[in-house]
Coordinates of C-alpha atoms in Angstrom, one line a residue:
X1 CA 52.1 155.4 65.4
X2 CA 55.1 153.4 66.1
X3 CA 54.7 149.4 65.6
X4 CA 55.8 147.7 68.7
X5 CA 56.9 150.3 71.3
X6 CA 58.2 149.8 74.3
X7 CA 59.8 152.0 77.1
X8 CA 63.1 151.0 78.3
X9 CA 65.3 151.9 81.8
X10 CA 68.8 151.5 82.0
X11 CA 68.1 148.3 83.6
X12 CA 65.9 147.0 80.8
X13 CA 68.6 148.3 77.6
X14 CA 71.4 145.9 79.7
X15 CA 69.1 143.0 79.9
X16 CA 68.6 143.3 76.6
X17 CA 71.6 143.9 75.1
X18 CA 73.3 140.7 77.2
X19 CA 70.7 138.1 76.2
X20 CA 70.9 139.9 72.3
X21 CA 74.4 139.3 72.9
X22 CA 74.0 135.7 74.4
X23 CA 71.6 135.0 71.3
X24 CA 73.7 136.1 68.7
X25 CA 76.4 133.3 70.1
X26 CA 73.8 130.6 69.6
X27 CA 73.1 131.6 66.6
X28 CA 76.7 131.3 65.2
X29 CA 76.3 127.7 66.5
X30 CA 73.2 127.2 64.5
X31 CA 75.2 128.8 61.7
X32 CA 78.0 125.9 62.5
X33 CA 75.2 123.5 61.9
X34 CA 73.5 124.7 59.1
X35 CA 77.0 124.7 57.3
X36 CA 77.6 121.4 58.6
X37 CA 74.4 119.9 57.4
X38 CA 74.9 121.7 54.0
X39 CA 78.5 120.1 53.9
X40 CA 77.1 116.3 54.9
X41 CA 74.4 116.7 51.9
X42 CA 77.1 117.6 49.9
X43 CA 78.9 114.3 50.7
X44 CA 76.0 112.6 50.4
X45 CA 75.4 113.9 46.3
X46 CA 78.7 113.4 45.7
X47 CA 79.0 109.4 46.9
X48 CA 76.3 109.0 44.3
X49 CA 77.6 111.7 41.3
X50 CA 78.0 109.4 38.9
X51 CA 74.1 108.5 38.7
X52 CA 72.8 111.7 38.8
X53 CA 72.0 113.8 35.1
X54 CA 73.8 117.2 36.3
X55 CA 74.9 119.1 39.2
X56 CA 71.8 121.0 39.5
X57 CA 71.0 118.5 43.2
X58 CA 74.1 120.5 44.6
X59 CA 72.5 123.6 44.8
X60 CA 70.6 122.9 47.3
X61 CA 74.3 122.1 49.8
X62 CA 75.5 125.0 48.3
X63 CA 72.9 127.3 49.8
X64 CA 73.3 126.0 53.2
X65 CA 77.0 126.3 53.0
X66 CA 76.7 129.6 51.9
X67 CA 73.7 130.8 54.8
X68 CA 76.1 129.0 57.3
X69 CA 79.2 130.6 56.7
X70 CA 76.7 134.0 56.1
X71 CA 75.3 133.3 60.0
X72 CA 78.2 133.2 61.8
X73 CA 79.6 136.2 60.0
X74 CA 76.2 138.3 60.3
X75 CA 75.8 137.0 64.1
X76 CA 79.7 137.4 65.2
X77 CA 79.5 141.1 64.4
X78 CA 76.0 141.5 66.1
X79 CA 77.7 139.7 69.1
X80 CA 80.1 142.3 69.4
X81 CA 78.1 145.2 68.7
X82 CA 75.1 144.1 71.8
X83 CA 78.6 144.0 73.6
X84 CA 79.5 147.0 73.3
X85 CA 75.9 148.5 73.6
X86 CA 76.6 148.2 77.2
X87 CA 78.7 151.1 77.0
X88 CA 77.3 154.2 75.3
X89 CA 80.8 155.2 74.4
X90 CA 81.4 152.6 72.8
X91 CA 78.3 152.2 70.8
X92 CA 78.6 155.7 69.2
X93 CA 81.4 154.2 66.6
X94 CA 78.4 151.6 65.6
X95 CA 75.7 153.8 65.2
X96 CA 76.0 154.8 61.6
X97 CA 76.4 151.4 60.8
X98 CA 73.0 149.9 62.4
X99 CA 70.6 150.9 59.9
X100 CA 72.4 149.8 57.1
X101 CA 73.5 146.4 59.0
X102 CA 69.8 145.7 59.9
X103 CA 68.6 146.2 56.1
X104 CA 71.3 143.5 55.2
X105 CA 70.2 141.3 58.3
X106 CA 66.8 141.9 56.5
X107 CA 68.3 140.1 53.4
X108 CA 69.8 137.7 55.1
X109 CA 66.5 136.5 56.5
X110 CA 64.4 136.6 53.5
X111 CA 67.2 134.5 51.5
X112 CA 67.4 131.7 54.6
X113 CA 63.8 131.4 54.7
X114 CA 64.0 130.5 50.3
X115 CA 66.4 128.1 51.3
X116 CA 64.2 126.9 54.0
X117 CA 61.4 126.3 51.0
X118 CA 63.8 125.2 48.8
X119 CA 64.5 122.1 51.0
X120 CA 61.2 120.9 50.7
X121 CA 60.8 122.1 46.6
X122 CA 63.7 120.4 45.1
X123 CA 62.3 116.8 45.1
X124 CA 60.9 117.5 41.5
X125 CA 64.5 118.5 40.0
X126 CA 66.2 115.7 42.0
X127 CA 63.6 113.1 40.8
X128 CA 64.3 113.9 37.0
X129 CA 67.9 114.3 37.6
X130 CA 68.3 110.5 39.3
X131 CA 65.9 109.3 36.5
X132 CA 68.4 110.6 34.2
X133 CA 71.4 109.5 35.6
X134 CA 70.5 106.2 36.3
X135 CA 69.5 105.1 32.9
X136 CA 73.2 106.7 32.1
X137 CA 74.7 104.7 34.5
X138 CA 72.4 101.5 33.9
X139 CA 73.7 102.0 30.1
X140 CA 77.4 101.8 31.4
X141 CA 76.7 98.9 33.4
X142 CA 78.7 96.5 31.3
X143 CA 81.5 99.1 30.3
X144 CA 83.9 97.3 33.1
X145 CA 87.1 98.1 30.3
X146 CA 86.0 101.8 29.5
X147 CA 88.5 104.5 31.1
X148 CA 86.0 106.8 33.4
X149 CA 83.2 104.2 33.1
X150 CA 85.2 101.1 34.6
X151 CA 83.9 101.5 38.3
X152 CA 80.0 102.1 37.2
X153 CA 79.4 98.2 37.3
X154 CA 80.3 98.2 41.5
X155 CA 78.6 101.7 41.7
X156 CA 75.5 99.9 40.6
X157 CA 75.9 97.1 42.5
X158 CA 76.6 98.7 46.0
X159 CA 73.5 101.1 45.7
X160 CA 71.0 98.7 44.9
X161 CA 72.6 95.9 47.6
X162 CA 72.8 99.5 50.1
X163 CA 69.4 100.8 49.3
X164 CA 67.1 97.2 48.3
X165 CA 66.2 98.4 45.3
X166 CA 66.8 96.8 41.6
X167 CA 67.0 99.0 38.1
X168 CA 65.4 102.6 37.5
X169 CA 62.0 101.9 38.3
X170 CA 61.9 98.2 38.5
X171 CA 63.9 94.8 37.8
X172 CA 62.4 95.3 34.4
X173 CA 64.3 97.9 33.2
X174 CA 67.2 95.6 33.3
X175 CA 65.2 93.9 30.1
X176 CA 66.3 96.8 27.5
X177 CA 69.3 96.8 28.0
X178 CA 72.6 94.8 27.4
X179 CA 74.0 94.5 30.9
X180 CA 76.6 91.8 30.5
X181 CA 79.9 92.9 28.3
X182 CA 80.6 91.6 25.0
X183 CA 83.7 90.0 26.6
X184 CA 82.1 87.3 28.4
X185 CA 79.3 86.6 25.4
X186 CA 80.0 83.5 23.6
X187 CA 79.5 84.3 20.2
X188 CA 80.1 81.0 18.4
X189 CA 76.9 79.4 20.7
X190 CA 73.5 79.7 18.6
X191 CA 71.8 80.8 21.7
X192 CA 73.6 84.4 22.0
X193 CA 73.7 84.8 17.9
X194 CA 70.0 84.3 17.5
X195 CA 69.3 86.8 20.5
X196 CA 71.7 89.5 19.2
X197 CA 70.2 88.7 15.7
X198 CA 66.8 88.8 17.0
X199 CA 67.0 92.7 18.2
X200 CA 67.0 95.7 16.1
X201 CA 70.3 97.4 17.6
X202 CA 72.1 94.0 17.2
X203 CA 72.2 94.1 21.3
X204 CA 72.6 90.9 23.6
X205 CA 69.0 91.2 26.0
X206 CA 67.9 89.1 28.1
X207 CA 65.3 88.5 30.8
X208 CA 67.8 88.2 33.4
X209 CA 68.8 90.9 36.1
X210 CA 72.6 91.7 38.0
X211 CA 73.3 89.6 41.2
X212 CA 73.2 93.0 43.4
X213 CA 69.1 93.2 43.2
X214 CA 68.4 89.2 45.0
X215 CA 66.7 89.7 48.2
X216 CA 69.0 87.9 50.6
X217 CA 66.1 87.2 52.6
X218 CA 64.4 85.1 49.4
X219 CA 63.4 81.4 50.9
X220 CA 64.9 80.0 47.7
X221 CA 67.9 80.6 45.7
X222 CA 67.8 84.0 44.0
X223 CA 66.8 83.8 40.5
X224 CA 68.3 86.2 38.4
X225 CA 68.3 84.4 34.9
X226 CA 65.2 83.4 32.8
X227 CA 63.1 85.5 35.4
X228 CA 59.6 85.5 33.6
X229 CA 59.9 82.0 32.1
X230 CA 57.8 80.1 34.7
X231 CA 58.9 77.2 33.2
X232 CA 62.5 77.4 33.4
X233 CA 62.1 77.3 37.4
X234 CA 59.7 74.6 39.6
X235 CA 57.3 76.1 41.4
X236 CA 58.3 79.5 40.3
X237 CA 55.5 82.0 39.2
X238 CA 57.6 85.6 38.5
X239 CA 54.8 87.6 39.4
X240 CA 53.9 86.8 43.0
X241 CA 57.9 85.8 43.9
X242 CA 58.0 88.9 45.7
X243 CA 61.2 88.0 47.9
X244 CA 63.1 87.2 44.8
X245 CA 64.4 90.2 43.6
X246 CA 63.8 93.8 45.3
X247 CA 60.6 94.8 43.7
X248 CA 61.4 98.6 44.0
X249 CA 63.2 101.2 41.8
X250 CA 66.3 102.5 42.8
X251 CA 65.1 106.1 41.5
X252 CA 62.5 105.7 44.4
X253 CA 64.7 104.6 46.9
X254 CA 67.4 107.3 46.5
X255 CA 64.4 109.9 45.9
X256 CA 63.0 108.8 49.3
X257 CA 66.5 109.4 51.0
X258 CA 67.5 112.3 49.8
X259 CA 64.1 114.5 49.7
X260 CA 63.4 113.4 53.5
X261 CA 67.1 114.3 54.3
X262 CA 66.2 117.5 52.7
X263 CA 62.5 117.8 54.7
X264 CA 64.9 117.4 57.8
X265 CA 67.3 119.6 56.9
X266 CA 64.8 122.3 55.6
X267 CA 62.5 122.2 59.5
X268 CA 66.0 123.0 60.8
X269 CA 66.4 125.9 58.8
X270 CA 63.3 127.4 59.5
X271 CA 63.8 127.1 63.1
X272 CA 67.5 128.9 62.8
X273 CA 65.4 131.5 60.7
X274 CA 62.5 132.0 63.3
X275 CA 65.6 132.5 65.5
X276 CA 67.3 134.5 63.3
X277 CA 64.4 136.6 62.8
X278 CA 63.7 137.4 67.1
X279 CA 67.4 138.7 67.3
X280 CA 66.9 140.8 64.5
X281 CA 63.9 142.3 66.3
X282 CA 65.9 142.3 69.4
X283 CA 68.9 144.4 67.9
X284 CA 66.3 146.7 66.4
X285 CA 64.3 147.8 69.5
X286 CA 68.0 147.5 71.1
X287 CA 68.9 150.0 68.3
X288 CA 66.0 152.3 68.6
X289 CA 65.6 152.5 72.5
X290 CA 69.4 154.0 72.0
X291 CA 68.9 156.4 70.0
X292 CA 65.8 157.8 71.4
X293 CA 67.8 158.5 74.6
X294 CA 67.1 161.9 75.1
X295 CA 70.3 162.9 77.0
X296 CA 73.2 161.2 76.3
X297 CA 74.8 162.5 79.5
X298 CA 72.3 160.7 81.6
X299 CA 72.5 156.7 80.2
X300 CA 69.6 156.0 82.9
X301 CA 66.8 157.7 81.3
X302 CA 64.1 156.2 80.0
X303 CA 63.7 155.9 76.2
X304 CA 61.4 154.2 73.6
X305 CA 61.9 151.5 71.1
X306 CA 60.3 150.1 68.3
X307 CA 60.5 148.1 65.2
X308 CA 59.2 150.6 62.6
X309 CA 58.5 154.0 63.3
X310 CA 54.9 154.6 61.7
X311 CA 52.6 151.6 61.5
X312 CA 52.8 148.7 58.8
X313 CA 50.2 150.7 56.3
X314 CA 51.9 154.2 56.9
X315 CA 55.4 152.8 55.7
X316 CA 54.1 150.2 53.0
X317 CA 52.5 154.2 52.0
X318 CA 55.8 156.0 52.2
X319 CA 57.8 152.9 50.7
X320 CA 55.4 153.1 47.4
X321 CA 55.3 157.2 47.3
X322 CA 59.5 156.7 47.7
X323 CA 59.4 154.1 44.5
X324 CA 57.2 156.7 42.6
X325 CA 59.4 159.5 43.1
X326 CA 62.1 157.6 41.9
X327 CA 60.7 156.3 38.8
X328 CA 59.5 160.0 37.9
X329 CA 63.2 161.1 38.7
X330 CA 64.6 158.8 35.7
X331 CA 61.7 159.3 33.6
X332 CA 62.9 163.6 33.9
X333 CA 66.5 162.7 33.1
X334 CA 65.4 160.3 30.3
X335 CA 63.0 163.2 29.0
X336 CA 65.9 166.0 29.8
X337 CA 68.4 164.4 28.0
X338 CA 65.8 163.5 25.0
X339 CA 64.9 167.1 25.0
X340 CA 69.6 168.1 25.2
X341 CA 70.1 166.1 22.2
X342 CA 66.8 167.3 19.7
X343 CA 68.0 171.0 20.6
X344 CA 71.0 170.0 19.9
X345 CA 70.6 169.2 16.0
X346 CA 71.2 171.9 13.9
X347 CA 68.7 171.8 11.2
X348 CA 69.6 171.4 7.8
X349 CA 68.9 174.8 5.3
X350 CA 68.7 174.5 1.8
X351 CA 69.5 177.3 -0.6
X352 CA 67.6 177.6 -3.8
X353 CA 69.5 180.2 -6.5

């Protein structure tokens, strides 16, 4: 028994085929925006490339690039094919081409509802990959006179004034590591010799953070040097000065913008794909209904559509039994040609005199 089968007039084949073709334009849009939204994200990745580990966080703007430019290509030609469905001359030259078009519309679907997932999957890979990349760039932080690492210092600096935040994972991380250059150390003062003598890699740190992560909203001036000495500062406890400095990481921050840009982004897609999927349906009872016609000669006969022939259980059935002939098909040939090449050896005879 057919799955969804419905009788159509010639009435009922035009309707359909004009709002088929009237979807299919919509969904080119949605294509436009998809690849738009892909191409933003993009942007957005790339503003921020230099703290990020690798470019594995562009995959994800890649796909929807890719599923964009795929959904106005896939949609244009269904467009014109509901078009010319209107006229049963015309929709002779498509016919061979339907099944085979469906099957990759099929593909199409499947792969734009991974990406849909994949939207909402990658915050895992994008949390180690900012983690990463911001110790990198945290590292750099002082190499102002470096060729390639000269403009990390105001990369740094504009991301945590843009996004509030201070270091990795906290002010703290600013601790371990030397943030001011070598250039601007005095080396003949006591102070900076006993501190770069007093660490194991011979490295300048102090308990001090950059200007970029004082909350401008701090009641008193920011404090930025000496920030857990308590007694360097009057009435200044480090721990409950929570206006000070921004308290949050700057992994967090940039984790939180990107992965609910992403959760955004991916509920689109899903509803392109749920859209995606009813004008695939559409075009396949729209297909069916016109080849059941039973005379051609007469376009306003009724005629049946449907979106599998036999039921969901019959065709799964016939699917496996087709995947089993196949594998015993190679599994002859392999045995065949096993079979051509031992007769094929000549055996050796030895001759005793």
């Amino acid at each position: 028994m057919a799955l969804l089968k419905v009788k159509f007039n010639q009435k009922k084949r035009v309707k359909l085929a004009q709002g088929l073709w009237l979807m299919n334009w919509f969904s080119v849009f949605a294509g436009i925006l998809v690849f738009s939204m892909g191409l933003f994200l993009k942007i957005e990745l790339r503003k921020r490339s230099e703290v990020m580990d690798n470019s594995e966080s562009h995959f994800v703007p890649n796909s929807l690039i890719l599923m964009g430019i795929l959904s106005c290509a896939f949609n244009g030609f269904a467009g014109k094919i509901c078009y010319d469905s209107l006229d049963p001359a015309k929709f002779i030259k498509w016919k061979p081409l339907l099944k085979p078009y469906l099957a990759l519309c099929f593909l199409f679907n499947i792969l734009l509802f991974l990406v849909a997932l994949i939207c909402f999957l990658m915050r895992g890979s994008l949390d180690s990959t900012l983690a990463q990349g911001l110790k990198n760039g945290m590292k750099f932080y002082r190499d102002t006179d470096t060729p390639g690492r000269c403009f990390m210092k105001k990369t740094i600096d504009m991301l945590q004034i843009e996004f509030k935040c201070c270091g990795n994972n906290g002010f703290k991380d600013w601790f371990e590591i030397q943030w001011i250059s070598n250039r601007y150390l005095d080396f003949s003062s006591k102070e900076v010799k006993d501190r770069i003598k007093s660490n194991v890699d011979g490295r300048y740190l102090v308990d001090g953070v950059p200007f970029s992560c004082c909350n401008p909203s701090s009641p008193r001036p920011c404090i930025q040097y000496q920030v857990t000495n308590n007694s360097a500062h009057y009435s200044y406890d480090y721990q409950t000065e929570e206006l000070n400095l921004w308290r949050r990481g700057c992994r967090e921050a940039l984790l939180h913008y990107y992965s609910s840009m992403m959760s955004s982004m991916g509920a689109v897609v899903l509803l392109v794909w749920l859209f995606e999927m009813s004008v695939m349906v559409g075009l396949r009872l729209l297909h069916t209904s016109l080849e059941s016609i039973t005379n051609p000669e007469d376009p306003e006969c009724e005629s049946e559509g449907w979106i599998l022939e036999n039921s969901l259980k019959d065709t799964f059935k016939s699917a496996l039994e087709n995947l089993k002939k196949i594998g015993k098909f190679n599994q002859v040939e392999a045995d065949g040609e096993g079979a051509g090449e031992e007769g094929g050896k000549t055996p050796a005879i030895t001759t005793v005199s």
